[in-house]
């Protein structure tokens, strides 16, 4: 599933600009997201990835690199959660340097969604917050590993997972013998 916005109440649609700043790995691949939400009980401005398959009851770790976009955003709080998407958010106080935030959660169902942004009534800042983000991860296990970017399926994915089975037909009975 692709990343998309989740707007609650009087919150605003997050504005995402790709590849705007230098990421922790030195490449210009970090995105800038502007969140905006008033302090109402049901308001929110979130960026999320819906319908991520997982195993209910298993532990997953989600992580993301974040940094305040401007001096005025330092000290503001964004929220983050993933596998237990009905649970409480992790509060992340923005700084002027990159920080990798992560948390292990037990999956509450067979699918989940990965969220971060503003929900003032849940502990996040209200108003407008601009943040740089990079390297979102969601992985099985209780701790975050080093970021592993996959941009080319044929060379990177197959090299990382050489035993992954691919099938030509929808029934899954005829294996692909060459890519």
PDB file of C-alpha atoms in Angstrom:
ATOM      1  CA  UNK A   1       0.000   0.000   0.000  1.00  0.00           C
ATOM      2  CA  UNK A   2       1.109   3.530  -0.657  1.00  0.00           C
ATOM      3  CA  UNK A   3       1.523   6.307   1.892  1.00  0.00           C
ATOM      4  CA  UNK A   4      -1.512   8.540   2.138  1.00  0.00           C
ATOM      5  CA  UNK A   5      -3.092  11.159   4.371  1.00  0.00           C
ATOM      6  CA  UNK A   6      -5.496  10.641   7.248  1.00  0.00           C
ATOM      7  CA  UNK A   7      -7.439  13.778   8.140  1.00  0.00           C
ATOM      8  CA  UNK A   8      -9.571  13.803  11.273  1.00  0.00           C
ATOM      9  CA  UNK A   9     -12.088  16.493  12.225  1.00  0.00           C
ATOM     10  CA  UNK A  10     -10.767  19.987  11.446  1.00  0.00           C
ATOM     11  CA  UNK A  11      -7.221  18.757  10.775  1.00  0.00           C
ATOM     12  CA  UNK A  12      -5.611  19.526   7.408  1.00  0.00           C
ATOM     13  CA  UNK A  13      -4.264  17.210   4.732  1.00  0.00           C
ATOM     14  CA  UNK A  14      -0.506  16.831   5.278  1.00  0.00           C
ATOM     15  CA  UNK A  15       1.571  18.491   2.554  1.00  0.00           C
ATOM     16  CA  UNK A  16       4.410  16.185   1.498  1.00  0.00           C
ATOM     17  CA  UNK A  17       7.372  17.297  -0.609  1.00  0.00           C
ATOM     18  CA  UNK A  18       9.742  14.499  -1.593  1.00  0.00           C
ATOM     19  CA  UNK A  19      13.548  14.616  -1.605  1.00  0.00           C
ATOM     20  CA  UNK A  20      13.916  18.077  -0.070  1.00  0.00           C
ATOM     21  CA  UNK A  21      16.784  17.723   2.378  1.00  0.00           C
ATOM     22  CA  UNK A  22      19.886  15.696   3.153  1.00  0.00           C
ATOM     23  CA  UNK A  23      19.026  12.458   4.958  1.00  0.00           C
ATOM     24  CA  UNK A  24      21.125  10.776   7.673  1.00  0.00           C
ATOM     25  CA  UNK A  25      22.896   8.708   4.980  1.00  0.00           C
ATOM     26  CA  UNK A  26      24.102  11.865   3.162  1.00  0.00           C
ATOM     27  CA  UNK A  27      21.746  11.629   0.185  1.00  0.00           C
ATOM     28  CA  UNK A  28      19.068  14.195  -0.649  1.00  0.00           C
ATOM     29  CA  UNK A  29      16.231  11.745  -0.116  1.00  0.00           C
ATOM     30  CA  UNK A  30      14.508  12.982   3.065  1.00  0.00           C
ATOM     31  CA  UNK A  31      10.978  14.326   2.664  1.00  0.00           C
ATOM     32  CA  UNK A  32       9.378  17.382   4.253  1.00  0.00           C
ATOM     33  CA  UNK A  33       5.861  17.093   5.672  1.00  0.00           C
ATOM     34  CA  UNK A  34       3.713  19.975   6.908  1.00  0.00           C
ATOM     35  CA  UNK A  35       1.069  18.869   9.428  1.00  0.00           C
ATOM     36  CA  UNK A  36      -1.669  21.185  10.691  1.00  0.00           C
ATOM     37  CA  UNK A  37      -4.355  20.525  13.273  1.00  0.00           C
ATOM     38  CA  UNK A  38      -6.278  22.578  15.827  1.00  0.00           C
ATOM     39  CA  UNK A  39      -6.548  21.299  19.387  1.00  0.00           C
ATOM     40  CA  UNK A  40     -10.038  19.795  19.054  1.00  0.00           C
ATOM     41  CA  UNK A  41     -10.861  16.421  20.575  1.00  0.00           C
ATOM     42  CA  UNK A  42     -11.285  14.647  17.249  1.00  0.00           C
ATOM     43  CA  UNK A  43      -8.844  16.620  15.100  1.00  0.00           C
ATOM     44  CA  UNK A  44      -5.757  15.207  13.414  1.00  0.00           C
ATOM     45  CA  UNK A  45      -3.347  15.520  10.509  1.00  0.00           C
ATOM     46  CA  UNK A  46      -1.527  12.227   9.884  1.00  0.00           C
ATOM     47  CA  UNK A  47       0.619  10.579   7.216  1.00  0.00           C
ATOM     48  CA  UNK A  48       0.102   6.844   7.137  1.00  0.00           C
ATOM     49  CA  UNK A  49       0.449   3.582   5.286  1.00  0.00           C
ATOM     50  CA  UNK A  50      -2.718   1.457   5.516  1.00  0.00           C
ATOM     51  CA  UNK A  51      -3.311  -2.278   5.252  1.00  0.00           C
ATOM     52  CA  UNK A  52       0.128  -3.622   6.125  1.00  0.00           C
ATOM     53  CA  UNK A  53      -0.069  -7.424   6.508  1.00  0.00           C
ATOM     54  CA  UNK A  54       1.220  -8.828   9.794  1.00  0.00           C
ATOM     55  CA  UNK A  55       0.631 -11.691  12.221  1.00  0.00           C
ATOM     56  CA  UNK A  56      -1.735 -10.933  15.070  1.00  0.00           C
ATOM     57  CA  UNK A  57       0.082 -11.345  18.396  1.00  0.00           C
ATOM     58  CA  UNK A  58       3.571 -11.049  16.870  1.00  0.00           C
ATOM     59  CA  UNK A  59       5.982  -8.276  17.890  1.00  0.00           C
ATOM     60  CA  UNK A  60       6.945  -5.724  15.242  1.00  0.00           C
ATOM     61  CA  UNK A  61       9.256  -2.725  15.430  1.00  0.00           C
ATOM     62  CA  UNK A  62       8.483   0.438  13.540  1.00  0.00           C
ATOM     63  CA  UNK A  63      10.969   3.226  13.168  1.00  0.00           C
ATOM     64  CA  UNK A  64      11.549   6.473  11.332  1.00  0.00           C
ATOM     65  CA  UNK A  65      14.172   9.218  11.243  1.00  0.00           C
ATOM     66  CA  UNK A  66      12.791  12.685  12.089  1.00  0.00           C
ATOM     67  CA  UNK A  67      14.095  16.236  12.426  1.00  0.00           C
ATOM     68  CA  UNK A  68      12.446  19.624  12.915  1.00  0.00           C
ATOM     69  CA  UNK A  69      12.351  21.573   9.656  1.00  0.00           C
ATOM     70  CA  UNK A  70      12.920  24.981  11.269  1.00  0.00           C
ATOM     71  CA  UNK A  71      13.912  26.479  14.623  1.00  0.00           C
ATOM     72  CA  UNK A  72      10.226  27.190  15.328  1.00  0.00           C
ATOM     73  CA  UNK A  73       9.447  23.451  15.110  1.00  0.00           C
ATOM     74  CA  UNK A  74      12.070  22.396  17.689  1.00  0.00           C
ATOM     75  CA  UNK A  75      10.310  21.177  20.828  1.00  0.00           C
ATOM     76  CA  UNK A  76       7.026  20.415  19.069  1.00  0.00           C
ATOM     77  CA  UNK A  77       5.594  16.911  19.430  1.00  0.00           C
ATOM     78  CA  UNK A  78       4.496  14.544  16.665  1.00  0.00           C
ATOM     79  CA  UNK A  79       2.937  11.153  17.345  1.00  0.00           C
ATOM     80  CA  UNK A  80       3.915   7.725  16.032  1.00  0.00           C
ATOM     81  CA  UNK A  81       2.407   4.203  16.157  1.00  0.00           C
ATOM     82  CA  UNK A  82       2.195   1.115  13.970  1.00  0.00           C
ATOM     83  CA  UNK A  83       1.399  -2.558  14.748  1.00  0.00           C
ATOM     84  CA  UNK A  84      -1.023  -1.872  17.587  1.00  0.00           C
ATOM     85  CA  UNK A  85      -2.794   0.828  15.624  1.00  0.00           C
ATOM     86  CA  UNK A  86      -5.565   1.033  18.203  1.00  0.00           C
ATOM     87  CA  UNK A  87      -3.069   1.640  21.018  1.00  0.00           C
ATOM     88  CA  UNK A  88      -1.487   4.775  22.385  1.00  0.00           C
ATOM     89  CA  UNK A  89       0.857   6.868  20.323  1.00  0.00           C
ATOM     90  CA  UNK A  90       4.544   7.371  21.074  1.00  0.00           C
ATOM     91  CA  UNK A  91       5.277  11.071  21.603  1.00  0.00           C
ATOM     92  CA  UNK A  92       8.302  12.322  19.656  1.00  0.00           C
ATOM     93  CA  UNK A  93       9.759  15.726  20.588  1.00  0.00           C
ATOM     94  CA  UNK A  94      11.416  17.262  17.534  1.00  0.00           C
ATOM     95  CA  UNK A  95      15.033  18.445  17.685  1.00  0.00           C
ATOM     96  CA  UNK A  96      17.281  20.262  15.207  1.00  0.00           C
ATOM     97  CA  UNK A  97      19.280  17.075  14.529  1.00  0.00           C
ATOM     98  CA  UNK A  98      18.254  13.749  13.036  1.00  0.00           C
ATOM     99  CA  UNK A  99      16.940  11.206  15.538  1.00  0.00           C
ATOM    100  CA  UNK A 100      15.823   7.680  14.810  1.00  0.00           C
ATOM    101  CA  UNK A 101      12.726   6.851  16.794  1.00  0.00           C
ATOM    102  CA  UNK A 102      11.427   3.330  17.074  1.00  0.00           C
ATOM    103  CA  UNK A 103       9.130   1.251  19.189  1.00  0.00           C
ATOM    104  CA  UNK A 104       8.215  -2.412  19.429  1.00  0.00           C
ATOM    105  CA  UNK A 105       4.488  -3.165  19.461  1.00  0.00           C
ATOM    106  CA  UNK A 106       2.429  -6.348  19.467  1.00  0.00           C
ATOM    107  CA  UNK A 107       0.200  -6.604  16.396  1.00  0.00           C
ATOM    108  CA  UNK A 108      -3.471  -6.352  17.337  1.00  0.00           C
ATOM    109  CA  UNK A 109      -4.757  -7.871  14.078  1.00  0.00           C
ATOM    110  CA  UNK A 110      -3.698  -9.483  10.779  1.00  0.00           C
ATOM    111  CA  UNK A 111      -3.316  -6.057   9.155  1.00  0.00           C
ATOM    112  CA  UNK A 112      -2.254  -2.741  10.573  1.00  0.00           C
ATOM    113  CA  UNK A 113      -1.346   0.774   9.545  1.00  0.00           C
ATOM    114  CA  UNK A 114       1.719   2.900  10.207  1.00  0.00           C
ATOM    115  CA  UNK A 115       0.951   6.458  11.362  1.00  0.00           C
ATOM    116  CA  UNK A 116       2.755   9.632  12.322  1.00  0.00           C
ATOM    117  CA  UNK A 117       1.658  13.251  12.583  1.00  0.00           C
ATOM    118  CA  UNK A 118      -0.525  15.439  14.791  1.00  0.00           C
ATOM    119  CA  UNK A 119      -3.407  14.468  17.071  1.00  0.00           C
ATOM    120  CA  UNK A 120      -3.388  17.192  19.729  1.00  0.00           C
ATOM    121  CA  UNK A 121      -5.931  15.507  21.980  1.00  0.00           C
ATOM    122  CA  UNK A 122      -3.684  12.402  22.104  1.00  0.00           C
ATOM    123  CA  UNK A 123      -0.562  14.323  23.179  1.00  0.00           C
ATOM    124  CA  UNK A 124       0.769  15.856  19.975  1.00  0.00           C
ATOM    125  CA  UNK A 125       1.285  19.531  19.279  1.00  0.00           C
ATOM    126  CA  UNK A 126      -1.459  21.671  17.773  1.00  0.00           C
ATOM    127  CA  UNK A 127      -1.113  24.267  15.038  1.00  0.00           C
ATOM    128  CA  UNK A 128       1.342  23.769  12.183  1.00  0.00           C
ATOM    129  CA  UNK A 129       4.421  21.553  12.465  1.00  0.00           C
ATOM    130  CA  UNK A 130       6.914  20.995   9.641  1.00  0.00           C
ATOM    131  CA  UNK A 131       9.154  17.950   9.918  1.00  0.00           C
ATOM    132  CA  UNK A 132      11.791  16.204   7.795  1.00  0.00           C
ATOM    133  CA  UNK A 133      11.342  12.409   7.651  1.00  0.00           C
ATOM    134  CA  UNK A 134      13.381   9.553   6.215  1.00  0.00           C
ATOM    135  CA  UNK A 135      13.801   5.805   6.360  1.00  0.00           C
ATOM    136  CA  UNK A 136      10.470   4.525   7.668  1.00  0.00           C
ATOM    137  CA  UNK A 137      10.723   0.850   8.609  1.00  0.00           C
ATOM    138  CA  UNK A 138       8.345  -1.852   9.818  1.00  0.00           C
ATOM    139  CA  UNK A 139       9.886  -5.199  10.673  1.00  0.00           C
ATOM    140  CA  UNK A 140       9.230  -8.374  12.583  1.00  0.00           C
ATOM    141  CA  UNK A 141      11.090  -8.450  15.893  1.00  0.00           C
ATOM    142  CA  UNK A 142      11.610  -6.376  19.015  1.00  0.00           C
ATOM    143  CA  UNK A 143      14.359  -4.007  17.835  1.00  0.00           C
ATOM    144  CA  UNK A 144      15.074  -1.818  14.814  1.00  0.00           C
ATOM    145  CA  UNK A 145      17.808  -2.841  12.400  1.00  0.00           C
ATOM    146  CA  UNK A 146      19.863  -0.589  10.144  1.00  0.00           C
ATOM    147  CA  UNK A 147      17.834   1.036   7.375  1.00  0.00           C
ATOM    148  CA  UNK A 148      17.709  -1.146   4.254  1.00  0.00           C
ATOM    149  CA  UNK A 149      16.512   0.836   1.253  1.00  0.00           C
ATOM    150  CA  UNK A 150      15.187  -1.213  -1.660  1.00  0.00           C
ATOM    151  CA  UNK A 151      14.724   0.787  -4.864  1.00  0.00           C
ATOM    152  CA  UNK A 152      15.174  -1.875  -7.556  1.00  0.00           C
ATOM    153  CA  UNK A 153      13.292  -5.134  -7.171  1.00  0.00           C
ATOM    154  CA  UNK A 154      15.400  -7.158  -9.602  1.00  0.00           C
ATOM    155  CA  UNK A 155      18.804  -6.350  -8.139  1.00  0.00           C
ATOM    156  CA  UNK A 156      18.230  -5.340  -4.524  1.00  0.00           C
ATOM    157  CA  UNK A 157      15.200  -7.375  -3.409  1.00  0.00           C
ATOM    158  CA  UNK A 158      16.288 -10.614  -5.045  1.00  0.00           C
ATOM    159  CA  UNK A 159      19.840 -10.180  -3.699  1.00  0.00           C
ATOM    160  CA  UNK A 160      18.510  -9.609  -0.183  1.00  0.00           C
ATOM    161  CA  UNK A 161      15.998 -12.494  -0.389  1.00  0.00           C
ATOM    162  CA  UNK A 162      17.466 -15.101  -2.794  1.00  0.00           C
ATOM    163  CA  UNK A 163      15.102 -17.885  -1.660  1.00  0.00           C
ATOM    164  CA  UNK A 164      11.945 -15.848  -2.295  1.00  0.00           C
ATOM    165  CA  UNK A 165       9.643 -17.846  -4.585  1.00  0.00           C
ATOM    166  CA  UNK A 166       8.071 -16.114  -7.576  1.00  0.00           C
ATOM    167  CA  UNK A 167       5.266 -17.609  -9.652  1.00  0.00           C
ATOM    168  CA  UNK A 168       4.158 -16.990 -13.241  1.00  0.00           C
ATOM    169  CA  UNK A 169       0.552 -17.972 -12.798  1.00  0.00           C
ATOM    170  CA  UNK A 170      -2.118 -16.761 -10.391  1.00  0.00           C
ATOM    171  CA  UNK A 171      -2.551 -20.260  -8.954  1.00  0.00           C
ATOM    172  CA  UNK A 172       1.037 -20.223  -7.727  1.00  0.00           C
ATOM    173  CA  UNK A 173       1.935 -23.530  -9.343  1.00  0.00           C
ATOM    174  CA  UNK A 174       4.428 -22.607 -12.100  1.00  0.00           C
ATOM    175  CA  UNK A 175       7.645 -21.165 -10.654  1.00  0.00           C
ATOM    176  CA  UNK A 176       9.599 -18.534 -12.554  1.00  0.00           C
ATOM    177  CA  UNK A 177      12.948 -20.038 -13.577  1.00  0.00           C
ATOM    178  CA  UNK A 178      14.631 -16.813 -14.694  1.00  0.00           C
ATOM    179  CA  UNK A 179      14.118 -13.130 -14.132  1.00  0.00           C
TER     180      UNK A 179
END
